[in-house]
mmCIF file of C-alpha atoms in Angstrom:
data_model
loop_
_atom_site.group_PDB
_atom_site.id
_atom_site.type_symbol
_atom_site.label_atom_id
_atom_site.label_comp_id
_atom_site.label_asym_id
_atom_site.label_seq_id
_atom_site.Cartn_x
_atom_site.Cartn_y
_atom_site.Cartn_z
ATOM 1 C CA UNK A 1 -3.180 -15.837 1.458
ATOM 2 C CA UNK A 2 -3.820 -12.365 0.076
ATOM 3 C CA UNK A 3 -1.675 -9.266 0.273
ATOM 4 C CA UNK A 4 -2.603 -5.684 -0.403
ATOM 5 C CA UNK A 5 0.208 -3.265 -1.213
ATOM 6 C CA UNK A 6 -0.748 0.394 -1.004
ATOM 7 C CA UNK A 7 1.322 3.507 -1.380
ATOM 8 C CA UNK A 8 0.296 6.349 0.947
ATOM 9 C CA UNK A 9 -2.037 9.008 -0.419
ATOM 10 C CA UNK A 10 -0.852 12.370 -1.773
ATOM 11 C CA UNK A 11 0.998 14.369 0.850
ATOM 12 C CA UNK A 12 1.260 18.082 1.423
ATOM 13 C CA UNK A 13 4.324 20.128 0.498
ATOM 14 C CA UNK A 14 2.946 23.341 2.022
ATOM 15 C CA UNK A 15 5.470 23.516 4.877
ATOM 16 C CA UNK A 16 9.025 22.888 3.681
ATOM 17 C CA UNK A 17 10.370 23.341 7.209
ATOM 18 C CA UNK A 18 8.553 20.188 8.283
ATOM 19 C CA UNK A 19 10.559 16.947 8.386
ATOM 20 C CA UNK A 20 9.563 14.548 5.592
ATOM 21 C CA UNK A 21 8.408 11.942 8.130
ATOM 22 C CA UNK A 22 5.862 14.416 9.554
ATOM 23 C CA UNK A 23 4.220 15.617 6.337
ATOM 24 C CA UNK A 24 0.399 15.210 6.385
ATOM 25 C CA UNK A 25 -1.891 14.479 3.456
ATOM 26 C CA UNK A 26 -3.226 17.255 1.285
ATOM 27 C CA UNK A 27 -6.931 17.591 0.377
ATOM 28 C CA UNK A 28 -6.594 15.346 -2.676
ATOM 29 C CA UNK A 29 -4.773 12.749 -0.603
ATOM 30 C CA UNK A 30 -7.517 12.696 2.014
ATOM 31 C CA UNK A 31 -10.160 12.264 -0.709
ATOM 32 C CA UNK A 32 -8.128 9.523 -2.437
ATOM 33 C CA UNK A 33 -7.566 7.558 0.776
ATOM 34 C CA UNK A 34 -11.298 7.615 1.512
ATOM 35 C CA UNK A 35 -12.009 6.508 -2.064
ATOM 36 C CA UNK A 36 -9.580 3.599 -1.880
ATOM 37 C CA UNK A 37 -10.996 2.478 1.475
ATOM 38 C CA UNK A 38 -14.412 2.289 -0.177
ATOM 39 C CA UNK A 39 -12.928 0.369 -3.112
ATOM 40 C CA UNK A 40 -11.367 -2.173 -0.760
ATOM 41 C CA UNK A 41 -14.690 -2.702 1.034
ATOM 42 C CA UNK A 42 -16.780 -2.841 -2.165
ATOM 43 C CA UNK A 43 -14.513 -5.538 -3.586
ATOM 44 C CA UNK A 44 -14.316 -7.561 -0.358
ATOM 45 C CA UNK A 45 -10.579 -6.859 -0.061
ATOM 46 C CA UNK A 46 -10.764 -6.464 3.713
ATOM 47 C CA UNK A 47 -7.458 -6.929 5.493
ATOM 48 C CA UNK A 48 -7.409 -8.704 8.819
ATOM 49 C CA UNK A 49 -3.969 -7.307 9.626
ATOM 50 C CA UNK A 50 -2.070 -4.122 8.676
ATOM 51 C CA UNK A 51 1.643 -3.351 8.474
ATOM 52 C CA UNK A 52 2.163 0.415 8.280
ATOM 53 C CA UNK A 53 5.045 2.848 8.065
ATOM 54 C CA UNK A 54 5.332 5.231 10.994
ATOM 55 C CA UNK A 55 5.126 8.396 8.870
ATOM 56 C CA UNK A 56 2.294 10.881 9.348
ATOM 57 C CA UNK A 57 1.059 10.422 5.774
ATOM 58 C CA UNK A 58 0.809 6.626 6.028
ATOM 59 C CA UNK A 59 -0.944 6.861 9.401
ATOM 60 C CA UNK A 60 -3.410 9.409 8.027
ATOM 61 C CA UNK A 61 -3.997 7.317 4.896
ATOM 62 C CA UNK A 62 -4.701 4.293 7.082
ATOM 63 C CA UNK A 63 -7.158 6.211 9.276
ATOM 64 C CA UNK A 64 -9.097 7.383 6.212
ATOM 65 C CA UNK A 65 -9.280 3.849 4.764
ATOM 66 C CA UNK A 66 -11.583 3.052 7.695
ATOM 67 C CA UNK A 67 -10.267 -0.475 8.220
ATOM 68 C CA UNK A 68 -11.044 -2.406 11.376
ATOM 69 C CA UNK A 69 -7.948 -4.593 11.704
ATOM 70 C CA UNK A 70 -4.986 -4.813 14.072
ATOM 71 C CA UNK A 71 -2.145 -2.511 13.000
ATOM 72 C CA UNK A 72 1.595 -2.853 13.477
ATOM 73 C CA UNK A 73 3.522 0.376 12.873
ATOM 74 C CA UNK A 74 7.091 -0.331 11.785
ATOM 75 C CA UNK A 75 9.804 2.310 11.433
ATOM 76 C CA UNK A 76 11.760 0.271 8.816
ATOM 77 C CA UNK A 77 8.768 0.569 6.432
ATOM 78 C CA UNK A 78 9.442 4.318 6.181
ATOM 79 C CA UNK A 79 11.141 4.448 2.768
ATOM 80 C CA UNK A 80 11.965 0.749 3.126
ATOM 81 C CA UNK A 81 13.596 -1.204 0.325
ATOM 82 C CA UNK A 82 11.813 -4.154 -1.298
ATOM 83 C CA UNK A 83 13.910 -6.466 0.892
ATOM 84 C CA UNK A 84 12.811 -4.604 4.033
ATOM 85 C CA UNK A 85 9.168 -4.853 2.966
ATOM 86 C CA UNK A 86 9.529 -8.571 2.274
ATOM 87 C CA UNK A 87 11.081 -9.064 5.714
ATOM 88 C CA UNK A 88 8.121 -7.272 7.316
ATOM 89 C CA UNK A 89 5.868 -10.025 5.971
ATOM 90 C CA UNK A 90 7.960 -12.710 7.659
ATOM 91 C CA UNK A 91 6.216 -11.900 10.959
ATOM 92 C CA UNK A 92 2.802 -10.922 9.567
ATOM 93 C CA UNK A 93 -0.367 -12.491 10.874
ATOM 94 C CA UNK A 94 -3.718 -12.925 9.202
ATOM 95 C CA UNK A 95 -4.838 -14.246 5.844
ATOM 96 C CA UNK A 96 -5.205 -10.848 4.186
ATOM 97 C CA UNK A 97 -2.475 -8.352 5.054
ATOM 98 C CA UNK A 98 -2.343 -4.705 3.983
ATOM 99 C CA UNK A 99 1.119 -3.170 3.732
ATOM 100 C CA UNK A 100 1.039 0.632 3.618
ATOM 101 C CA UNK A 101 4.362 2.208 2.692
ATOM 102 C CA UNK A 102 6.280 4.537 0.341
ATOM 103 C CA UNK A 103 7.793 4.675 -3.111
ATOM 104 C CA UNK A 104 10.161 3.695 -4.565
ATOM 105 C CA UNK A 105 10.160 0.647 -2.269
ATOM 106 C CA UNK A 106 6.470 -0.283 -2.493
ATOM 107 C CA UNK A 107 6.380 -0.099 -6.303
ATOM 108 C CA UNK A 108 9.562 -2.130 -6.685
ATOM 109 C CA UNK A 109 8.294 -4.652 -4.116
ATOM 110 C CA UNK A 110 4.993 -5.029 -6.000
ATOM 111 C CA UNK A 111 6.869 -5.614 -9.265
ATOM 112 C CA UNK A 112 9.068 -8.267 -7.701
ATOM 113 C CA UNK A 113 6.312 -10.153 -5.911
ATOM 114 C CA UNK A 114 3.976 -10.839 -8.807
ATOM 115 C CA UNK A 115 4.540 -13.577 -11.315
ATOM 116 C CA UNK A 116 2.973 -11.501 -14.120
ATOM 117 C CA UNK A 117 2.739 -7.732 -13.792
ATOM 118 C CA UNK A 118 -0.572 -6.062 -14.544
ATOM 119 C CA UNK A 119 -0.774 -4.304 -17.900
ATOM 120 C CA UNK A 120 -1.999 -1.125 -16.242
ATOM 121 C CA UNK A 121 0.023 1.855 -17.567
ATOM 122 C CA UNK A 122 0.559 3.273 -14.058
ATOM 123 C CA UNK A 123 1.804 0.088 -12.391
ATOM 124 C CA UNK A 124 5.453 0.879 -13.150
ATOM 125 C CA UNK A 125 5.415 4.287 -11.421
ATOM 126 C CA UNK A 126 3.013 3.243 -8.627
ATOM 127 C CA UNK A 127 1.373 6.644 -8.030
ATOM 128 C CA UNK A 128 0.111 7.812 -4.651
ATOM 129 C CA UNK A 129 -2.563 5.555 -3.171
ATOM 130 C CA UNK A 130 -2.007 2.951 -5.915
ATOM 131 C CA UNK A 131 -3.137 -0.422 -4.622
ATOM 132 C CA UNK A 132 -2.206 -3.946 -5.674
ATOM 133 C CA UNK A 133 -4.171 -6.932 -4.445
ATOM 134 C CA UNK A 134 -2.523 -10.300 -5.012
ATOM 135 C CA UNK A 135 -3.112 -13.931 -4.102
ATOM 136 C CA UNK A 136 -0.132 -15.873 -2.784
ATOM 137 C CA UNK A 137 -0.298 -19.664 -2.775
ATOM 138 C CA UNK A 138 1.300 -20.055 0.656
ATOM 139 C CA UNK A 139 0.050 -21.014 4.107
ATOM 140 C CA UNK A 140 2.534 -18.931 6.107
ATOM 141 C CA UNK A 141 3.845 -15.418 5.392
ATOM 142 C CA UNK A 142 7.359 -16.637 6.141
ATOM 143 C CA UNK A 143 7.193 -18.547 2.846
ATOM 144 C CA UNK A 144 6.520 -15.426 0.753
ATOM 145 C CA UNK A 145 8.949 -15.239 -2.176
ATOM 146 C CA UNK A 146 9.384 -12.869 -5.143
ATOM 147 C CA UNK A 147 7.641 -13.884 -8.359
ATOM 148 C CA UNK A 148 5.073 -16.132 -6.709
ATOM 149 C CA UNK A 149 1.913 -14.023 -6.325
ATOM 150 C CA UNK A 150 -0.984 -13.699 -8.776
ATOM 151 C CA UNK A 151 -2.527 -10.286 -9.369
ATOM 152 C CA UNK A 152 -6.183 -10.040 -8.380
ATOM 153 C CA UNK A 153 -6.547 -6.295 -8.890
ATOM 154 C CA UNK A 154 -4.613 -3.076 -9.334
ATOM 155 C CA UNK A 155 -6.271 0.311 -8.924
ATOM 156 C CA UNK A 156 -5.454 3.981 -8.678
ATOM 157 C CA UNK A 157 -7.743 6.556 -7.066
ATOM 158 C CA UNK A 158 -8.467 8.604 -10.192
ATOM 159 C CA UNK A 159 -9.913 5.592 -12.012
ATOM 160 C CA UNK A 160 -11.873 4.406 -8.981
ATOM 161 C CA UNK A 161 -13.345 7.897 -8.571
ATOM 162 C CA UNK A 162 -14.214 8.016 -12.276
ATOM 163 C CA UNK A 163 -15.868 4.598 -12.052
ATOM 164 C CA UNK A 164 -13.523 2.948 -14.560
#
């Protein structure tokens, strides 16, 4: 099984009266989400199922990824803890699942899931639109456990855009 853990793209802070849950992406975020969707396709990291936070910025990120897969929007993924994110996988379907959520939960979850963390200098802070792809030697998402997945790839938009 393969999982893809992505933090939402860069959101706008233009309207401070707006509730956090409703903040949209800014121009950079829209560009980065499109870039990372292309990166997923180019590397054959195509999810067949998506678990997504209900926030505006995760929904907009998902739309710009241009992924044709069934989506489940889950309120608990909005600023969910690593334990909440792990529990979301317990009911996941598909062989390749994309989880689109928020920091600090998504970064901490990524760190806990992999057996060996990537040496990438930005993995620890998991910047906006950062994406981890990992292989998990399981046959059912209910068996997913911390420290059991192998990193296939880790990317951030700036490096993908620069062709690194």
